[in-house]
Tab-separated table of C-alpha atoms in Angstrom:
chain	number	residue	atom	x	y	z
A	1	MET	CA	-12.844	8.937	-10.618
A	2	LYS	CA	-15.077	5.729	-10.738
A	3	ILE	CA	-15.160	3.698	-7.524
A	4	GLY	CA	-16.432	0.085	-7.530
A	5	ILE	CA	-15.987	-3.308	-6.065
A	6	SER	CA	-14.294	-6.402	-7.494
A	7	THR	CA	-16.206	-9.565	-7.252
A	8	SER	CA	-13.020	-11.073	-5.751
A	9	THR	CA	-14.391	-9.492	-2.514
A	10	PHE	CA	-17.221	-11.989	-2.470
A	11	PHE	CA	-15.055	-15.216	-3.390
A	12	ASN	CA	-16.387	-18.252	-1.805
A	13	ASN	CA	-19.449	-16.309	-0.189
A	14	LEU	CA	-21.491	-15.961	-3.265
A	15	PRO	CA	-21.991	-17.656	-6.496
A	16	THR	CA	-20.605	-15.736	-9.622
A	17	GLU	CA	-24.198	-15.610	-11.141
A	18	LYS	CA	-25.531	-13.815	-8.078
A	19	MET	CA	-22.891	-11.007	-8.076
A	20	PHE	CA	-24.558	-8.415	-10.391
A	21	ASP	CA	-27.905	-8.466	-8.332
A	22	LEU	CA	-25.710	-7.913	-4.933
A	23	LEU	CA	-23.712	-5.057	-6.518
A	24	ARG	CA	-26.954	-3.283	-7.504
A	25	THR	CA	-28.343	-3.640	-3.976
A	26	MET	CA	-25.342	-1.626	-2.955
A	27	ARG	CA	-25.835	0.706	-5.710
A	28	VAL	CA	-22.462	-0.110	-7.163
A	29	ASP	CA	-22.294	0.276	-11.093
A	30	THR	CA	-18.593	-0.635	-11.876
A	31	THR	CA	-16.925	-4.080	-11.131
A	32	GLU	CA	-14.363	-6.647	-12.124
A	33	VAL	CA	-15.708	-9.925	-12.653
A	34	CYS	CA	-13.866	-12.896	-11.468
A	35	LEU	CA	-14.363	-16.298	-12.626
A	36	ASN	CA	-13.404	-19.050	-10.328
A	37	THR	CA	-13.159	-22.621	-12.048
A	38	PHE	CA	-13.041	-24.374	-15.242
A	39	SER	CA	-16.837	-24.772	-15.681
A	40	GLU	CA	-17.306	-20.967	-15.265
A	41	TYR	CA	-15.184	-20.384	-18.385
A	42	ASP	CA	-17.359	-22.234	-20.647
A	43	LYS	CA	-19.427	-20.233	-23.075
A	44	SER	CA	-22.811	-21.468	-21.842
A	45	TYR	CA	-21.913	-20.261	-18.249
A	46	VAL	CA	-20.663	-16.911	-19.266
A	47	ASP	CA	-23.406	-16.227	-21.387
A	48	HIS	CA	-25.872	-17.161	-18.606
A	49	VAL	CA	-24.044	-14.915	-16.096
A	50	ALA	CA	-23.638	-12.107	-18.642
A	51	SER	CA	-27.532	-12.175	-19.150
A	52	PHE	CA	-27.774	-10.738	-15.586
A	53	ARG	CA	-25.394	-7.951	-16.154
A	54	GLY	CA	-27.876	-5.195	-17.207
A	55	GLY	CA	-26.274	-1.850	-17.151
A	56	MET	CA	-23.416	-2.753	-14.899
A	57	ASN	CA	-19.859	-1.477	-16.214
A	58	VAL	CA	-17.692	-4.426	-16.075
A	59	THR	CA	-14.053	-3.045	-16.483
A	60	SER	CA	-12.331	-6.392	-16.776
A	61	VAL	CA	-12.626	-10.100	-16.341
A	62	ALA	CA	-10.178	-12.154	-14.048
A	63	PRO	CA	-9.855	-16.013	-14.074
A	64	LEU	CA	-8.405	-18.000	-11.198
A	65	SER	CA	-4.970	-17.450	-12.978
A	66	THR	CA	-2.940	-20.289	-11.242
A	67	GLN	CA	-5.313	-22.801	-13.060
A	68	PHE	CA	-3.690	-22.193	-16.414
A	69	GLU	CA	-1.797	-18.998	-17.153
A	70	PRO	CA	1.647	-20.196	-16.058
A	71	GLN	CA	1.131	-22.901	-18.553
A	72	LEU	CA	0.752	-20.487	-21.339
A	73	PHE	CA	4.622	-19.849	-20.876
A	74	SER	CA	5.401	-23.569	-21.096
A	75	PRO	CA	7.969	-24.887	-23.457
A	76	ASN	CA	5.892	-27.824	-24.186
A	77	MET	CA	3.626	-27.010	-26.873
A	78	ARG	CA	0.988	-29.428	-26.039
A	79	VAL	CA	0.658	-27.894	-22.454
A	80	ARG	CA	0.796	-24.362	-24.124
A	81	ALA	CA	-2.012	-25.267	-26.513
A	82	ASP	CA	-4.135	-26.596	-23.813
A	83	ALA	CA	-3.769	-23.394	-21.609
A	84	GLU	CA	-4.381	-21.172	-24.722
A	85	ALA	CA	-7.726	-22.851	-25.221
A	86	LEU	CA	-8.687	-21.761	-21.685
A	87	PHE	CA	-7.235	-18.389	-22.155
A	88	LYS	CA	-9.385	-17.868	-25.355
A	89	LYS	CA	-12.388	-18.790	-23.357
A	90	VAL	CA	-11.565	-15.925	-20.820
A	91	CYS	CA	-11.062	-13.691	-23.708
A	92	TYR	CA	-14.595	-14.412	-24.997
A	93	ALA	CA	-16.017	-13.783	-21.474
A	94	CYS	CA	-14.380	-10.293	-21.604
A	95	PHE	CA	-16.211	-9.785	-24.808
A	96	ALA	CA	-19.469	-11.291	-23.464
A	97	PHE	CA	-19.409	-9.056	-20.288
A	98	GLY	CA	-18.434	-5.895	-22.373
A	99	ALA	CA	-15.144	-5.648	-20.545
A	100	LYS	CA	-12.225	-3.996	-22.425
A	101	PHE	CA	-9.636	-5.697	-20.257
A	102	TYR	CA	-8.382	-9.304	-19.246
A	103	THR	CA	-6.782	-9.033	-15.730
A	104	PHE	CA	-3.710	-11.390	-16.262
A	105	CYS	CA	-1.365	-12.592	-13.669
A	106	GLY	CA	0.985	-14.855	-15.906
A	107	PRO	CA	3.868	-17.064	-14.590
A	108	ILE	CA	4.371	-18.074	-11.058
A	109	ASN	CA	7.823	-17.109	-9.428
A	110	LEU	CA	7.784	-19.033	-6.224
A	111	GLY	CA	11.569	-19.470	-6.495
A	112	GLY	CA	12.148	-15.712	-6.102
A	113	GLN	CA	13.752	-15.295	-9.429
A	114	LYS	CA	15.097	-11.832	-10.038
A	115	ASP	CA	16.782	-11.855	-13.470
A	116	PHE	CA	14.378	-12.630	-16.469
A	117	GLU	CA	14.720	-13.029	-20.071
A	118	TYR	CA	12.698	-9.830	-20.858
A	119	THR	CA	12.963	-10.076	-24.590
A	120	HIS	CA	11.977	-13.580	-24.733
A	121	LEU	CA	8.945	-13.003	-22.218
A	122	ALA	CA	7.847	-10.148	-24.104
A	123	GLN	CA	7.412	-12.106	-27.309
A	124	ARG	CA	5.066	-14.444	-25.628
A	125	PHE	CA	3.206	-11.543	-23.808
A	126	SER	CA	2.863	-9.788	-27.281
A	127	GLN	CA	1.346	-13.106	-28.829
A	128	LEU	CA	-1.245	-13.308	-26.063
A	129	ALA	CA	-1.924	-9.736	-26.252
A	130	ASP	CA	-2.556	-10.276	-30.124
A	131	ILE	CA	-4.925	-13.225	-29.247
A	132	ALA	CA	-6.816	-11.087	-26.807
A	133	ALA	CA	-6.994	-8.057	-29.305
A	134	SER	CA	-8.835	-10.472	-31.746
A	135	TYR	CA	-11.741	-10.411	-29.108
A	136	GLY	CA	-11.613	-6.862	-28.799
A	137	VAL	CA	-9.758	-7.158	-25.458
A	138	THR	CA	-6.634	-5.524	-23.834
A	139	LEU	CA	-4.186	-7.707	-21.857
A	140	SER	CA	-3.639	-6.160	-18.325
A	141	LEU	CA	-0.882	-7.444	-16.279
A	142	LYS	CA	-1.366	-7.482	-12.479
A	143	ASN	CA	1.288	-7.040	-10.001
A	144	MET	CA	0.623	-10.345	-7.913
A	145	ARG	CA	3.120	-10.849	-5.182
A	146	TRP	CA	4.002	-14.314	-6.369
A	147	SER	CA	4.299	-13.681	-9.973
A	148	TYR	CA	7.225	-12.454	-12.255
A	149	ALA	CA	5.256	-9.127	-12.168
A	150	ALA	CA	5.785	-8.424	-8.395
A	151	THR	CA	8.215	-5.354	-9.126
A	152	PRO	CA	7.806	-2.101	-10.442
A	153	GLU	CA	11.160	-2.889	-12.718
A	154	PHE	CA	9.171	-5.914	-14.247
A	155	PHE	CA	6.292	-3.351	-15.238
A	156	LYS	CA	8.786	-0.838	-16.480
A	157	ARG	CA	10.790	-3.253	-18.730
A	158	MET	CA	7.718	-5.262	-20.079
A	159	LEU	CA	5.428	-2.243	-20.835
A	160	ALA	CA	8.339	-0.712	-22.904
A	161	LEU	CA	8.732	-3.982	-24.811
A	162	CYS	CA	4.970	-4.697	-25.292
A	163	PRO	CA	2.946	-1.794	-26.554
A	164	ARG	CA	-0.404	-3.394	-26.330
A	165	LEU	CA	0.084	-4.490	-22.603
A	166	CYS	CA	-1.657	-2.650	-19.895
A	167	ALA	CA	-1.300	-2.613	-15.863
A	168	THR	CA	-3.750	-3.560	-13.106
A	169	LEU	CA	-2.138	-2.401	-9.867
A	170	ASP	CA	-3.148	-3.916	-6.687
A	171	LEU	CA	-2.517	-2.114	-3.275
A	172	TYR	CA	-2.527	-5.524	-1.242
A	173	ASN	CA	0.084	-7.418	-3.565
A	174	ALA	CA	2.364	-4.248	-3.881
A	175	GLU	CA	2.692	-3.814	-0.163
A	176	SER	CA	3.038	-7.626	0.366
A	177	ALA	CA	5.819	-7.554	-2.019
A	178	GLY	CA	7.687	-4.671	-0.241
A	179	TYR	CA	6.668	-1.877	-2.404
A	180	GLU	CA	4.376	1.190	-2.269
A	181	LEU	CA	1.836	1.651	-4.878
A	182	ASN	CA	3.231	4.838	-6.076
A	183	GLU	CA	6.466	2.868	-7.002
A	184	PHE	CA	4.348	0.996	-9.603
A	185	PHE	CA	2.725	4.321	-10.732
A	186	ASP	CA	6.186	5.500	-11.454
A	187	ALA	CA	6.988	2.533	-13.549
A	188	CYS	CA	3.924	2.705	-15.634
A	189	PRO	CA	2.762	5.359	-17.950
A	190	PRO	CA	-0.484	6.705	-16.739
A	191	SER	CA	-2.485	5.827	-19.980
A	192	ARG	CA	-1.513	2.363	-19.660
A	193	ILE	CA	-2.921	2.028	-16.134
A	194	ASN	CA	-6.435	0.493	-16.574
A	195	LEU	CA	-7.523	-0.695	-13.139
A	196	ILE	CA	-6.384	-0.027	-9.467
A	197	GLU	CA	-7.504	-2.380	-6.784
A	198	VAL	CA	-7.347	-1.372	-3.093
A	199	ALA	CA	-7.668	-2.850	0.509
A	200	ASP	CA	-6.663	-1.507	3.933
A	201	THR	CA	-4.483	-2.526	6.976
A	202	VAL	CA	-5.261	-2.416	10.707
A	203	LYS	CA	-2.740	-3.720	13.262
A	204	GLY	CA	-0.866	-5.516	10.564
A	205	GLU	CA	-4.037	-7.351	9.437
A	206	TRP	CA	-5.675	-6.589	5.886
A	207	CYS	CA	-9.237	-5.235	6.138
A	208	LEU	CA	-11.877	-3.149	4.149
A	209	PRO	CA	-10.864	0.261	2.803
A	210	GLY	CA	-11.517	2.929	5.524
A	211	ARG	CA	-11.287	0.556	8.434
A	212	GLY	CA	-7.626	0.638	8.713
A	213	LYS	CA	-4.785	3.118	8.498
A	214	TYR	CA	-4.058	3.675	4.822
A	215	ASN	CA	-4.266	7.316	3.505
A	216	PHE	CA	-6.821	7.093	0.573
A	217	GLU	CA	-7.005	10.835	0.570
A	218	ARG	CA	-3.449	11.047	-0.354
A	219	LEU	CA	-3.731	8.082	-2.831
A	220	PHE	CA	-6.478	9.682	-4.773
A	221	ALA	CA	-4.816	12.959	-4.715
A	222	ASP	CA	-1.750	11.247	-6.226
A	223	ILE	CA	-3.899	9.464	-8.914
A	224	ASP	CA	-5.677	12.711	-9.797
A	225	ARG	CA	-2.112	14.603	-9.974
A	226	ARG	CA	-0.716	11.803	-12.177
A	227	LYS	CA	-3.867	12.006	-14.557
A	228	ILE	CA	-4.605	8.385	-14.099
A	229	PHE	CA	-8.270	7.625	-15.168
A	230	ALA	CA	-8.295	4.234	-14.045
A	231	PRO	CA	-11.279	3.098	-11.807
A	232	VAL	CA	-10.481	2.180	-8.343
A	233	LEU	CA	-12.025	-1.020	-6.911
A	234	ILE	CA	-12.419	-2.576	-3.617
A	235	ALA	CA	-10.768	-6.047	-3.777
A	236	ALA	CA	-10.628	-7.314	-0.235
A	237	ARG	CA	-10.483	-10.737	1.212
A	238	ASN	CA	-13.846	-12.272	2.195
A	239	ASP	CA	-12.749	-12.696	5.762
A	240	CYS	CA	-12.337	-8.983	6.044
A	241	TYR	CA	-16.125	-8.475	6.694
A	242	SER	CA	-19.061	-10.085	8.501
A	243	ASP	CA	-21.739	-8.987	6.352
A	244	TYR	CA	-22.355	-7.177	3.185
A	245	LEU	CA	-23.318	-3.868	4.874
A	246	GLN	CA	-19.775	-3.272	5.882
A	247	VAL	CA	-18.589	-3.639	2.285
A	248	ARG	CA	-21.261	-1.294	1.297
A	249	GLU	CA	-20.033	1.131	3.891
A	250	SER	CA	-16.441	0.793	2.797
A	251	TYR	CA	-17.686	1.657	-0.800
A	252	GLU	CA	-19.455	4.857	0.386
A	253	ARG	CA	-16.119	6.001	2.315
A	254	LEU	CA	-14.278	5.713	-0.833
A	255	GLU	CA	-16.914	7.417	-2.863
A	256	ALA	CA	-16.860	10.381	-0.331
A	257	ILE	CA	-13.176	10.724	-0.539
A	258	ALA	CA	-13.348	10.539	-4.235
A	259	SER	CA	-15.865	13.279	-4.405
A	260	SER	CA	-13.959	15.483	-1.970
A	261	GLN	CA	-10.932	15.338	-4.222
A	262	LYS	CA	-13.212	16.292	-7.178
A	263	TYR	CA	-14.473	19.295	-5.277
A	264	GLY	CA	-11.489	20.189	-3.501
A	265	ARG	CA	-12.826	19.429	-0.025
A	266	THR	CA	-11.510	17.666	2.830
A	267	VAL	CA	-13.477	14.657	4.155
A	268	GLN	CA	-13.236	13.947	8.114
A	269	ARG	CA	-12.973	10.376	8.749
């Protein structure tokens, strides 16, 4: 099991172009690159940042999805076309970073809609997956709590209808929507889960993994039992730590737990 850190953990604390150097100082070799604004989707910027990657394994690229992804589903063709232009830029960024997956959030569901036209949505997801595939990239739907994909049922239905679609499963968003992460595991074929993102909780507040009450030993055992081979990345808010050493310590805790699972030992915390 690969353990890493998503650059979303450093959002607003560090410019995107400095992320790779920071991760290397932490001896982290696996990440998800998060791009944060329109200028960061431009080819010149992407190529500049990609030049710092070195041997870093970038599993996926994630844009700030609310800027344009909901518009990809607009009935207005001009709106949709403008959004597709940005979508293709992110697909290129995946290619430039050597990432096989695009972390995709899709439409917003602020109204709490529960009934969806799955067949109609699947057609659009499949079109977008085809565009991504032309860049050598697989679209990976993330279970954002405010999106259509907030429930295990949505994943079960959409993955069945879209053979090219994969899943990025996030612990914080699962629990914030009222589900346990294993409910999403139940809904998704193990081979279609490409990324798992984790944080932790203490006294009802979110924190870095290992600083709260979440049972990562049990989670990792469940991942191993289900034969899910996706990397597990820390994706915590930037107010969960006061310095980067705390993030490094959290990474080391998860590394130790993953190693204990591999060799059948129990790590005391």
